């Protein structure tokens, strides 16, 4: 009896209103009792506005597959594949996982610009080939360079000082694979009393803004001080580093560089300072000042590991993981300056 009294058409339901949904227009069906702007939606709305899509698409387009002369299925738009690639970085999704997420999560499909009722969703092989395209042509590093160039033009990145630092990234140590061995390009190292197996991400960070301008990937057992020269862009006058870089100014590769190295004092030596003396107080104050500057170099690592959840290498080999790190730090930079960018764009 209740079913017989239902109206022929539910209030507010009109097929003429069925348009492609967007992030700006919340994806609701009309049956929800309450609507909420979730943190994931807010995050994607912000990143959609701050990522320089046009510049990045123009960078990749010359290398992307083109439609053949005999017709066939046209290739997917570069921007759609780039958006999918960025979703993988933000949410730690593998190629099969991101394909399924596009079907399961309308918000992600909407971010990419896919209408599931009309469009074909790229399969995991297509997503894999796009990642290989970025790796083979060195486009991952150029994505970071393009983002940094845009931020520099907008006055959001200065080049007078650099902070050099590194962080350990774990790699799977399991031998349950086809070769029955761990990744031969990864190694173990000891930090404190704990052993780690994996790689190390070395970064050069702008001392004023805390934005990453250079990324180098090595095995975990490579000493930080040996990579310092690779983290400089050449325009800085001052370089700040922690105590692990002691002796960096004496190394052959750094001779002739017109920079002032500000390396932290070793912890034991600092504890031995006599702070009752004027000299001890001055030296301790100097170390505190250097520490405050170096703290900006930790901010990108916090976003990388806590915001984006990147704590373990997803691929084998340094080349693939190094390429991913360049893309990740480009997105980290955009996240760190999102408020300034959003304020500039209104």
GROMACS .gro file of C-alpha atoms in nm, residues 40-275:
model
  236
   40UNK     CA    1   3.976   1.448   0.125
   41UNK     CA    2   3.744   1.665  -0.082
   42UNK     CA    3   3.893   1.983   0.065
   43UNK     CA    4   4.246   1.854  -0.006
   44UNK     CA    5   4.166   1.773  -0.369
   45UNK     CA    6   3.990   2.103  -0.421
   46UNK     CA    7   4.299   2.288  -0.301
   47UNK     CA    8   4.545   2.082  -0.505
   48UNK     CA    9   4.325   2.110  -0.813
   49UNK     CA   10   4.364   2.487  -0.792
   50UNK     CA   11   4.736   2.510  -0.709
   51UNK     CA   12   4.883   2.250  -0.947
   52UNK     CA   13   4.994   2.423  -1.272
   53UNK     CA   14   4.816   2.175  -1.496
   54UNK     CA   15   4.862   2.363  -1.824
   55UNK     CA   16   5.240   2.396  -1.782
   56UNK     CA   17   5.286   2.033  -1.682
   57UNK     CA   18   5.068   1.903  -1.965
   58UNK     CA   19   5.266   2.115  -2.212
   59UNK     CA   20   5.586   1.959  -2.071
   60UNK     CA   21   5.464   1.600  -2.119
   61UNK     CA   22   5.257   1.637  -2.437
   62UNK     CA   23   5.548   1.612  -2.686
   63UNK     CA   24   5.638   1.267  -2.550
   64UNK     CA   25   5.284   1.130  -2.519
   65UNK     CA   26   5.143   0.874  -2.767
   66UNK     CA   27   4.952   1.019  -3.060
   67UNK     CA   28   4.657   0.879  -3.252
   68UNK     CA   29   4.768   0.652  -3.537
   69UNK     CA   30   4.693   0.720  -3.903
   70UNK     CA   31   4.474   0.410  -3.923
   71UNK     CA   32   4.244   0.525  -3.646
   72UNK     CA   33   4.173   0.296  -3.354
   73UNK     CA   34   4.106   0.396  -2.998
   74UNK     CA   35   4.247   0.743  -2.933
   75UNK     CA   36   4.502   0.775  -2.651
   76UNK     CA   37   4.391   0.910  -2.317
   77UNK     CA   38   4.436   1.280  -2.253
   78UNK     CA   39   4.767   1.364  -2.084
   79UNK     CA   40   4.599   1.569  -1.814
   80UNK     CA   41   4.375   1.277  -1.710
   81UNK     CA   42   4.673   1.044  -1.681
   82UNK     CA   43   4.873   1.308  -1.494
   83UNK     CA   44   4.587   1.356  -1.248
   84UNK     CA   45   4.574   0.981  -1.191
   85UNK     CA   46   4.952   0.976  -1.139
   86UNK     CA   47   4.924   1.250  -0.879
   87UNK     CA   48   4.643   1.064  -0.699
   88UNK     CA   49   4.883   0.773  -0.665
   89UNK     CA   50   5.140   0.998  -0.497
   90UNK     CA   51   4.894   1.163  -0.260
   91UNK     CA   52   4.722   0.846  -0.143
   92UNK     CA   53   4.989   0.578  -0.191
   93UNK     CA   54   4.797   0.382  -0.454
   94UNK     CA   55   4.949   0.118  -0.681
   95UNK     CA   56   4.850   0.092  -1.047
   96UNK     CA   57   4.575  -0.169  -0.989
   97UNK     CA   58   4.460   0.008  -0.671
   98UNK     CA   59   4.414   0.347  -0.837
   99UNK     CA   60   4.219   0.189  -1.123
  100UNK     CA   61   3.979   0.029  -0.876
  101UNK     CA   62   3.959   0.350  -0.674
  102UNK     CA   63   3.840   0.538  -0.983
  103UNK     CA   64   3.548   0.294  -1.007
  104UNK     CA   65   3.478   0.279  -0.633
  105UNK     CA   66   3.524   0.645  -0.534
  106UNK     CA   67   3.325   0.899  -0.738
  107UNK     CA   68   3.525   1.184  -0.583
  108UNK     CA   69   3.849   1.055  -0.737
  109UNK     CA   70   3.685   0.995  -1.074
  110UNK     CA   71   3.548   1.348  -1.067
  111UNK     CA   72   3.894   1.489  -0.985
  112UNK     CA   73   4.037   1.312  -1.290
  113UNK     CA   74   3.747   1.435  -1.505
  114UNK     CA   75   3.592   1.095  -1.573
  115UNK     CA   76   3.219   1.040  -1.616
  116UNK     CA   77   3.181   0.671  -1.532
  117UNK     CA   78   2.859   0.653  -1.730
  118UNK     CA   79   3.029   0.765  -2.050
  119UNK     CA   80   3.409   0.763  -2.028
  120UNK     CA   81   3.648   0.469  -2.040
  121UNK     CA   82   3.861   0.442  -1.724
  122UNK     CA   83   4.234   0.388  -1.796
  123UNK     CA   84   4.337   0.039  -1.694
  124UNK     CA   85   4.639  -0.042  -1.483
  125UNK     CA   86   4.855  -0.112  -1.792
  126UNK     CA   87   4.784   0.234  -1.931
  127UNK     CA   88   4.866   0.389  -1.595
  128UNK     CA   89   5.189   0.187  -1.581
  129UNK     CA   90   5.293   0.298  -1.930
  130UNK     CA   91   5.239   0.662  -1.838
  131UNK     CA   92   5.468   0.624  -1.536
  132UNK     CA   93   5.730   0.458  -1.756
  133UNK     CA   94   5.698   0.748  -2.000
  134UNK     CA   95   5.786   0.994  -1.723
  135UNK     CA   96   6.083   0.782  -1.615
  136UNK     CA   97   6.227   0.716  -1.961
  137UNK     CA   98   6.232   1.082  -2.065
  138UNK     CA   99   6.342   1.227  -1.731
  139UNK     CA  100   6.012   1.410  -1.699
  140UNK     CA  101   5.979   1.351  -1.325
  141UNK     CA  102   6.278   1.574  -1.254
  142UNK     CA  103   6.152   1.829  -1.505
  143UNK     CA  104   5.816   1.836  -1.326
  144UNK     CA  105   5.998   1.943  -1.009
  145UNK     CA  106   6.199   2.200  -1.207
  146UNK     CA  107   5.884   2.338  -1.372
  147UNK     CA  108   5.702   2.374  -1.041
  148UNK     CA  109   6.003   2.545  -0.882
  149UNK     CA  110   6.042   2.782  -1.176
  150UNK     CA  111   5.680   2.890  -1.140
  151UNK     CA  112   5.717   2.935  -0.764
  152UNK     CA  113   6.036   3.137  -0.815
  153UNK     CA  114   5.862   3.363  -1.068
  154UNK     CA  115   5.590   3.428  -0.812
  155UNK     CA  116   5.844   3.517  -0.546
  156UNK     CA  117   5.777   3.208  -0.336
  157UNK     CA  118   6.127   3.061  -0.363
  158UNK     CA  119   6.454   3.246  -0.304
  159UNK     CA  120   6.802   3.120  -0.388
  160UNK     CA  121   7.039   3.285  -0.142
  161UNK     CA  122   7.069   2.990   0.096
  162UNK     CA  123   7.034   2.611   0.092
  163UNK     CA  124   6.974   2.353   0.363
  164UNK     CA  125   7.109   2.005   0.286
  165UNK     CA  126   6.956   1.708   0.462
  166UNK     CA  127   6.860   1.345   0.409
  167UNK     CA  128   6.601   1.097   0.531
  168UNK     CA  129   6.585   0.718   0.528
  169UNK     CA  130   6.312   0.547   0.325
  170UNK     CA  131   6.250   0.182   0.407
  171UNK     CA  132   6.240  -0.081   0.134
  172UNK     CA  133   6.081  -0.427   0.150
  173UNK     CA  134   6.335  -0.667   0.293
  174UNK     CA  135   6.138  -0.977   0.203
  175UNK     CA  136   6.288  -1.234  -0.037
  176UNK     CA  137   5.948  -1.375  -0.136
  177UNK     CA  138   5.976  -1.273  -0.500
  178UNK     CA  139   6.070  -1.423  -0.835
  179UNK     CA  140   6.443  -1.377  -0.778
  180UNK     CA  141   6.425  -1.473  -0.411
  181UNK     CA  142   6.645  -1.180  -0.313
  182UNK     CA  143   6.620  -0.832  -0.170
  183UNK     CA  144   6.651  -0.531  -0.396
  184UNK     CA  145   7.025  -0.531  -0.484
  185UNK     CA  146   7.032  -0.150  -0.516
  186UNK     CA  147   6.909  -0.103  -0.160
  187UNK     CA  148   7.137  -0.145   0.140
  188UNK     CA  149   7.120  -0.142   0.516
  189UNK     CA  150   7.261   0.116   0.752
  190UNK     CA  151   7.266   0.175   1.124
  191UNK     CA  152   7.117   0.487   1.280
  192UNK     CA  153   7.151   0.504   1.653
  193UNK     CA  154   7.097   0.147   1.771
  194UNK     CA  155   6.854   0.058   1.492
  195UNK     CA  156   6.931  -0.103   1.156
  196UNK     CA  157   6.743   0.014   0.846
  197UNK     CA  158   6.722  -0.141   0.499
  198UNK     CA  159   6.630   0.078   0.205
  199UNK     CA  160   6.730   0.402   0.037
  200UNK     CA  161   6.812   0.758   0.134
  201UNK     CA  162   6.649   1.072  -0.005
  202UNK     CA  163   6.896   1.362  -0.008
  203UNK     CA  164   6.743   1.706  -0.061
  204UNK     CA  165   6.853   2.061  -0.110
  205UNK     CA  166   6.599   2.293   0.053
  206UNK     CA  167   6.557   2.668   0.012
  207UNK     CA  168   6.670   2.816   0.345
  208UNK     CA  169   6.416   3.098   0.334
  209UNK     CA  170   6.097   2.915   0.234
  210UNK     CA  171   6.167   2.548   0.314
  211UNK     CA  172   6.090   2.434  -0.043
  212UNK     CA  173   6.285   2.151  -0.205
  213UNK     CA  174   6.485   2.245  -0.513
  214UNK     CA  175   6.706   1.936  -0.561
  215UNK     CA  176   6.653   1.564  -0.494
  216UNK     CA  177   6.909   1.282  -0.506
  217UNK     CA  178   6.831   0.916  -0.430
  218UNK     CA  179   7.100   0.677  -0.305
  219UNK     CA  180   7.126   0.354  -0.113
  220UNK     CA  181   7.080   0.390   0.262
  221UNK     CA  182   7.448   0.327   0.340
  222UNK     CA  183   7.574   0.626   0.138
  223UNK     CA  184   7.713   0.896   0.365
  224UNK     CA  185   7.527   1.228   0.364
  225UNK     CA  186   7.845   1.435   0.329
  226UNK     CA  187   7.936   1.268  -0.004
  227UNK     CA  188   7.617   1.401  -0.169
  228UNK     CA  189   7.627   1.761  -0.045
  229UNK     CA  190   7.775   1.901  -0.368
  230UNK     CA  191   7.493   1.749  -0.573
  231UNK     CA  192   7.230   1.932  -0.366
  232UNK     CA  193   7.346   2.284  -0.450
  233UNK     CA  194   7.190   2.482  -0.735
  234UNK     CA  195   7.494   2.711  -0.766
  235UNK     CA  196   7.337   3.043  -0.675
  236UNK     CA  197   7.343   3.012  -0.296
  237UNK     CA  198   7.588   3.197  -0.077
  238UNK     CA  199   7.521   3.004   0.247
  239UNK     CA  200   7.466   2.634   0.311
  240UNK     CA  201   7.331   2.490   0.636
  241UNK     CA  202   7.376   2.129   0.745
  242UNK     CA  203   7.358   1.909   1.052
  243UNK     CA  204   7.654   1.747   1.226
  244UNK     CA  205   7.658   1.459   0.977
  245UNK     CA  206   7.817   1.694   0.724
  246UNK     CA  207   8.127   1.771   0.931
  247UNK     CA  208   8.427   1.825   0.705
  248UNK     CA  209   8.215   1.898   0.396
  249UNK     CA  210   8.410   2.214   0.317
  250UNK     CA  211   8.736   2.018   0.300
  251UNK     CA  212   8.618   1.766   0.042
  252UNK     CA  213   8.769   1.794  -0.307
  253UNK     CA  214   8.435   1.832  -0.487
  254UNK     CA  215   8.352   2.140  -0.277
  255UNK     CA  216   8.679   2.323  -0.326
  256UNK     CA  217   8.636   2.651  -0.511
  257UNK     CA  218   8.267   2.687  -0.429
  258UNK     CA  219   8.191   3.042  -0.320
  259UNK     CA  220   7.963   2.945  -0.033
  260UNK     CA  221   7.983   2.966   0.345
  261UNK     CA  222   7.920   2.629   0.511
  262UNK     CA  223   7.729   2.645   0.841
  263UNK     CA  224   7.758   2.294   0.985
  264UNK     CA  225   7.621   2.204   1.326
  265UNK     CA  226   7.858   2.124   1.608
  266UNK     CA  227   7.870   1.760   1.713
  267UNK     CA  228   7.629   1.694   2.006
  268UNK     CA  229   7.904   1.579   2.241
  269UNK     CA  230   8.115   1.884   2.172
  270UNK     CA  231   7.818   2.114   2.224
  271UNK     CA  232   7.733   1.953   2.557
  272UNK     CA  233   8.091   2.015   2.665
  273UNK     CA  234   8.058   2.392   2.614
  274UNK     CA  235   8.105   2.593   2.930
  275UNK     CA  236   7.794   2.809   2.922
   0.00000   0.00000   0.00000
